[in-house]
């Protein structure tokens, strides 16, 4: 509705018809296929949003696909969530400050990332029936 070109990427296509009605370009893709054949070039996106998903090998590719001044918003479950529900497996939970390690600390001669916001917190939904521990980050990538 805001006029952005939106690409939805998922291996589960059940939500695609509704997203396509809203104008999104939907692409079926298994992000966990080894080796990862990331389908987007460098400097492609003005923004990337990832929610409730963790596949660590994907993280460098997300940075690689951000254009100059692009923003990445990433939120998923973190250590401590095992007491509230799924995921419980520590392999699928972020460690303390892990999103900072993946998205802020990597440097290159040509690029830098600025942390606009970061949280690692316990959250409850509006009626307080669902709880989780999440980590969130908002990053802006820019050319040096």
mmCIF file of C-alpha atoms in Angstrom:
data_model
loop_
_atom_site.group_PDB
_atom_site.id
_atom_site.type_symbol
_atom_site.label_atom_id
_atom_site.label_comp_id
_atom_site.label_asym_id
_atom_site.label_seq_id
_atom_site.Cartn_x
_atom_site.Cartn_y
_atom_site.Cartn_z
ATOM 1 C CA UNK A 1 0.000 0.000 0.000
ATOM 2 C CA UNK A 2 2.954 2.330 0.557
ATOM 3 C CA UNK A 3 4.272 1.701 -2.951
ATOM 4 C CA UNK A 4 7.219 -0.515 -2.045
ATOM 5 C CA UNK A 5 8.241 -3.424 -4.233
ATOM 6 C CA UNK A 6 7.883 -6.401 -1.850
ATOM 7 C CA UNK A 7 9.376 -9.857 -2.328
ATOM 8 C CA UNK A 8 8.130 -12.667 -0.073
ATOM 9 C CA UNK A 9 10.458 -15.643 0.134
ATOM 10 C CA UNK A 10 9.435 -18.917 1.803
ATOM 11 C CA UNK A 11 9.315 -22.639 1.144
ATOM 12 C CA UNK A 12 5.777 -22.743 2.568
ATOM 13 C CA UNK A 13 3.574 -21.175 -0.095
ATOM 14 C CA UNK A 14 0.245 -21.253 1.788
ATOM 15 C CA UNK A 15 0.288 -17.505 2.473
ATOM 16 C CA UNK A 16 1.331 -16.542 -1.057
ATOM 17 C CA UNK A 17 -2.167 -16.014 -2.565
ATOM 18 C CA UNK A 18 -3.041 -13.458 0.111
ATOM 19 C CA UNK A 19 0.325 -11.719 -0.213
ATOM 20 C CA UNK A 20 0.012 -11.601 -3.998
ATOM 21 C CA UNK A 21 -3.385 -9.890 -3.625
ATOM 22 C CA UNK A 22 -1.545 -7.181 -1.693
ATOM 23 C CA UNK A 23 0.985 -6.810 -4.504
ATOM 24 C CA UNK A 24 3.922 -8.861 -3.202
ATOM 25 C CA UNK A 25 6.050 -10.883 -5.590
ATOM 26 C CA UNK A 26 6.175 -14.328 -3.993
ATOM 27 C CA UNK A 27 8.970 -16.791 -4.543
ATOM 28 C CA UNK A 28 9.090 -20.355 -3.272
ATOM 29 C CA UNK A 29 12.578 -21.019 -1.964
ATOM 30 C CA UNK A 30 14.126 -23.374 0.579
ATOM 31 C CA UNK A 31 16.535 -21.221 2.567
ATOM 32 C CA UNK A 32 17.998 -24.273 4.285
ATOM 33 C CA UNK A 33 18.973 -26.142 1.137
ATOM 34 C CA UNK A 34 22.682 -26.960 1.187
ATOM 35 C CA UNK A 35 24.585 -25.416 -0.434
ATOM 36 C CA UNK A 36 22.618 -22.217 -0.148
ATOM 37 C CA UNK A 37 22.022 -20.705 -3.565
ATOM 38 C CA UNK A 38 20.847 -17.250 -2.425
ATOM 39 C CA UNK A 39 18.762 -15.912 -5.318
ATOM 40 C CA UNK A 40 19.468 -12.180 -4.891
ATOM 41 C CA UNK A 41 22.479 -10.122 -5.953
ATOM 42 C CA UNK A 42 24.512 -7.680 -3.893
ATOM 43 C CA UNK A 43 22.963 -4.262 -3.169
ATOM 44 C CA UNK A 44 19.486 -5.485 -4.174
ATOM 45 C CA UNK A 45 17.195 -4.558 -1.279
ATOM 46 C CA UNK A 46 16.333 -1.241 0.362
ATOM 47 C CA UNK A 47 15.048 -3.227 3.326
ATOM 48 C CA UNK A 48 14.855 -6.794 4.619
ATOM 49 C CA UNK A 49 12.535 -8.048 7.353
ATOM 50 C CA UNK A 50 13.004 -11.466 8.983
ATOM 51 C CA UNK A 51 10.698 -12.705 11.741
ATOM 52 C CA UNK A 52 10.565 -15.923 13.753
ATOM 53 C CA UNK A 53 13.234 -17.611 11.666
ATOM 54 C CA UNK A 54 16.824 -18.595 12.397
ATOM 55 C CA UNK A 55 19.231 -20.079 9.879
ATOM 56 C CA UNK A 56 22.680 -18.750 10.684
ATOM 57 C CA UNK A 57 24.284 -19.518 7.264
ATOM 58 C CA UNK A 58 21.797 -17.087 5.708
ATOM 59 C CA UNK A 59 22.913 -14.065 7.742
ATOM 60 C CA UNK A 60 25.952 -13.014 5.642
ATOM 61 C CA UNK A 61 23.792 -13.198 2.522
ATOM 62 C CA UNK A 62 21.246 -10.840 4.050
ATOM 63 C CA UNK A 63 23.956 -8.243 4.643
ATOM 64 C CA UNK A 64 25.349 -8.828 1.146
ATOM 65 C CA UNK A 65 21.959 -8.071 -0.442
ATOM 66 C CA UNK A 66 21.392 -4.764 1.362
ATOM 67 C CA UNK A 67 21.894 -1.655 -0.750
ATOM 68 C CA UNK A 68 23.552 1.521 0.497
ATOM 69 C CA UNK A 69 21.488 3.039 3.352
ATOM 70 C CA UNK A 70 19.270 -0.059 3.408
ATOM 71 C CA UNK A 71 17.725 -1.305 6.646
ATOM 72 C CA UNK A 72 17.527 -4.823 8.061
ATOM 73 C CA UNK A 73 14.961 -5.667 10.736
ATOM 74 C CA UNK A 74 15.434 -9.092 12.276
ATOM 75 C CA UNK A 75 13.492 -10.677 15.149
ATOM 76 C CA UNK A 76 13.466 -14.257 16.337
ATOM 77 C CA UNK A 77 13.519 -16.408 19.434
ATOM 78 C CA UNK A 78 16.391 -16.279 21.888
ATOM 79 C CA UNK A 79 17.871 -18.197 24.774
ATOM 80 C CA UNK A 80 15.292 -18.293 27.568
ATOM 81 C CA UNK A 81 12.391 -19.046 25.227
ATOM 82 C CA UNK A 82 12.562 -22.745 26.096
ATOM 83 C CA UNK A 83 10.605 -22.033 29.295
ATOM 84 C CA UNK A 84 7.648 -20.628 27.314
ATOM 85 C CA UNK A 85 7.323 -22.888 24.290
ATOM 86 C CA UNK A 86 8.790 -23.644 20.911
ATOM 87 C CA UNK A 87 11.455 -23.509 19.817
ATOM 88 C CA UNK A 88 13.153 -25.139 22.789
ATOM 89 C CA UNK A 89 16.164 -26.631 21.029
ATOM 90 C CA UNK A 90 19.181 -24.411 21.824
ATOM 91 C CA UNK A 91 20.336 -24.758 18.194
ATOM 92 C CA UNK A 92 17.287 -22.684 17.192
ATOM 93 C CA UNK A 93 17.635 -20.000 19.856
ATOM 94 C CA UNK A 94 19.878 -16.962 19.612
ATOM 95 C CA UNK A 95 22.663 -16.602 22.153
ATOM 96 C CA UNK A 96 23.214 -13.370 24.085
ATOM 97 C CA UNK A 97 24.013 -10.516 21.666
ATOM 98 C CA UNK A 98 24.136 -12.910 18.722
ATOM 99 C CA UNK A 99 22.355 -10.605 16.288
ATOM 100 C CA UNK A 100 24.944 -7.920 17.061
ATOM 101 C CA UNK A 101 27.690 -10.424 16.271
ATOM 102 C CA UNK A 102 26.150 -11.334 12.915
ATOM 103 C CA UNK A 103 25.039 -7.925 11.716
ATOM 104 C CA UNK A 104 27.073 -5.187 13.420
ATOM 105 C CA UNK A 105 30.542 -6.579 14.064
ATOM 106 C CA UNK A 106 31.301 -7.897 10.544
ATOM 107 C CA UNK A 107 33.252 -5.224 8.728
ATOM 108 C CA UNK A 108 34.668 -4.756 5.282
ATOM 109 C CA UNK A 109 36.714 -2.093 3.578
ATOM 110 C CA UNK A 110 33.652 -0.842 1.710
ATOM 111 C CA UNK A 111 30.753 -1.282 4.137
ATOM 112 C CA UNK A 112 29.748 -0.578 7.709
ATOM 113 C CA UNK A 113 26.622 -1.318 9.700
ATOM 114 C CA UNK A 114 24.987 0.972 12.240
ATOM 115 C CA UNK A 115 22.796 -0.480 14.982
ATOM 116 C CA UNK A 116 19.634 1.617 15.127
ATOM 117 C CA UNK A 117 18.010 -0.568 17.809
ATOM 118 C CA UNK A 118 18.705 -3.815 19.641
ATOM 119 C CA UNK A 119 16.728 -5.737 22.262
ATOM 120 C CA UNK A 120 16.899 -9.100 23.976
ATOM 121 C CA UNK A 121 13.760 -9.345 26.070
ATOM 122 C CA UNK A 122 10.825 -11.271 27.444
ATOM 123 C CA UNK A 123 7.593 -10.320 25.634
ATOM 124 C CA UNK A 124 3.904 -11.007 26.258
ATOM 125 C CA UNK A 125 1.069 -10.618 23.796
ATOM 126 C CA UNK A 126 -1.738 -8.156 24.491
ATOM 127 C CA UNK A 127 -3.881 -10.544 26.547
ATOM 128 C CA UNK A 128 -0.723 -11.967 28.206
ATOM 129 C CA UNK A 129 -1.517 -15.566 27.257
ATOM 130 C CA UNK A 130 1.534 -16.015 25.018
ATOM 131 C CA UNK A 131 5.053 -15.275 26.165
ATOM 132 C CA UNK A 132 8.443 -15.550 24.473
ATOM 133 C CA UNK A 133 12.036 -14.466 24.724
ATOM 134 C CA UNK A 134 13.147 -12.697 21.570
ATOM 135 C CA UNK A 135 16.066 -10.801 20.191
ATOM 136 C CA UNK A 136 15.485 -7.902 17.790
ATOM 137 C CA UNK A 137 17.790 -5.712 15.791
ATOM 138 C CA UNK A 138 17.433 -2.873 13.324
ATOM 139 C CA UNK A 139 20.546 -2.184 11.251
ATOM 140 C CA UNK A 140 21.401 0.369 8.574
ATOM 141 C CA UNK A 141 24.134 -0.600 6.128
ATOM 142 C CA UNK A 142 26.159 2.068 4.377
ATOM 143 C CA UNK A 143 29.151 2.465 2.138
ATOM 144 C CA UNK A 144 32.263 3.824 3.823
#
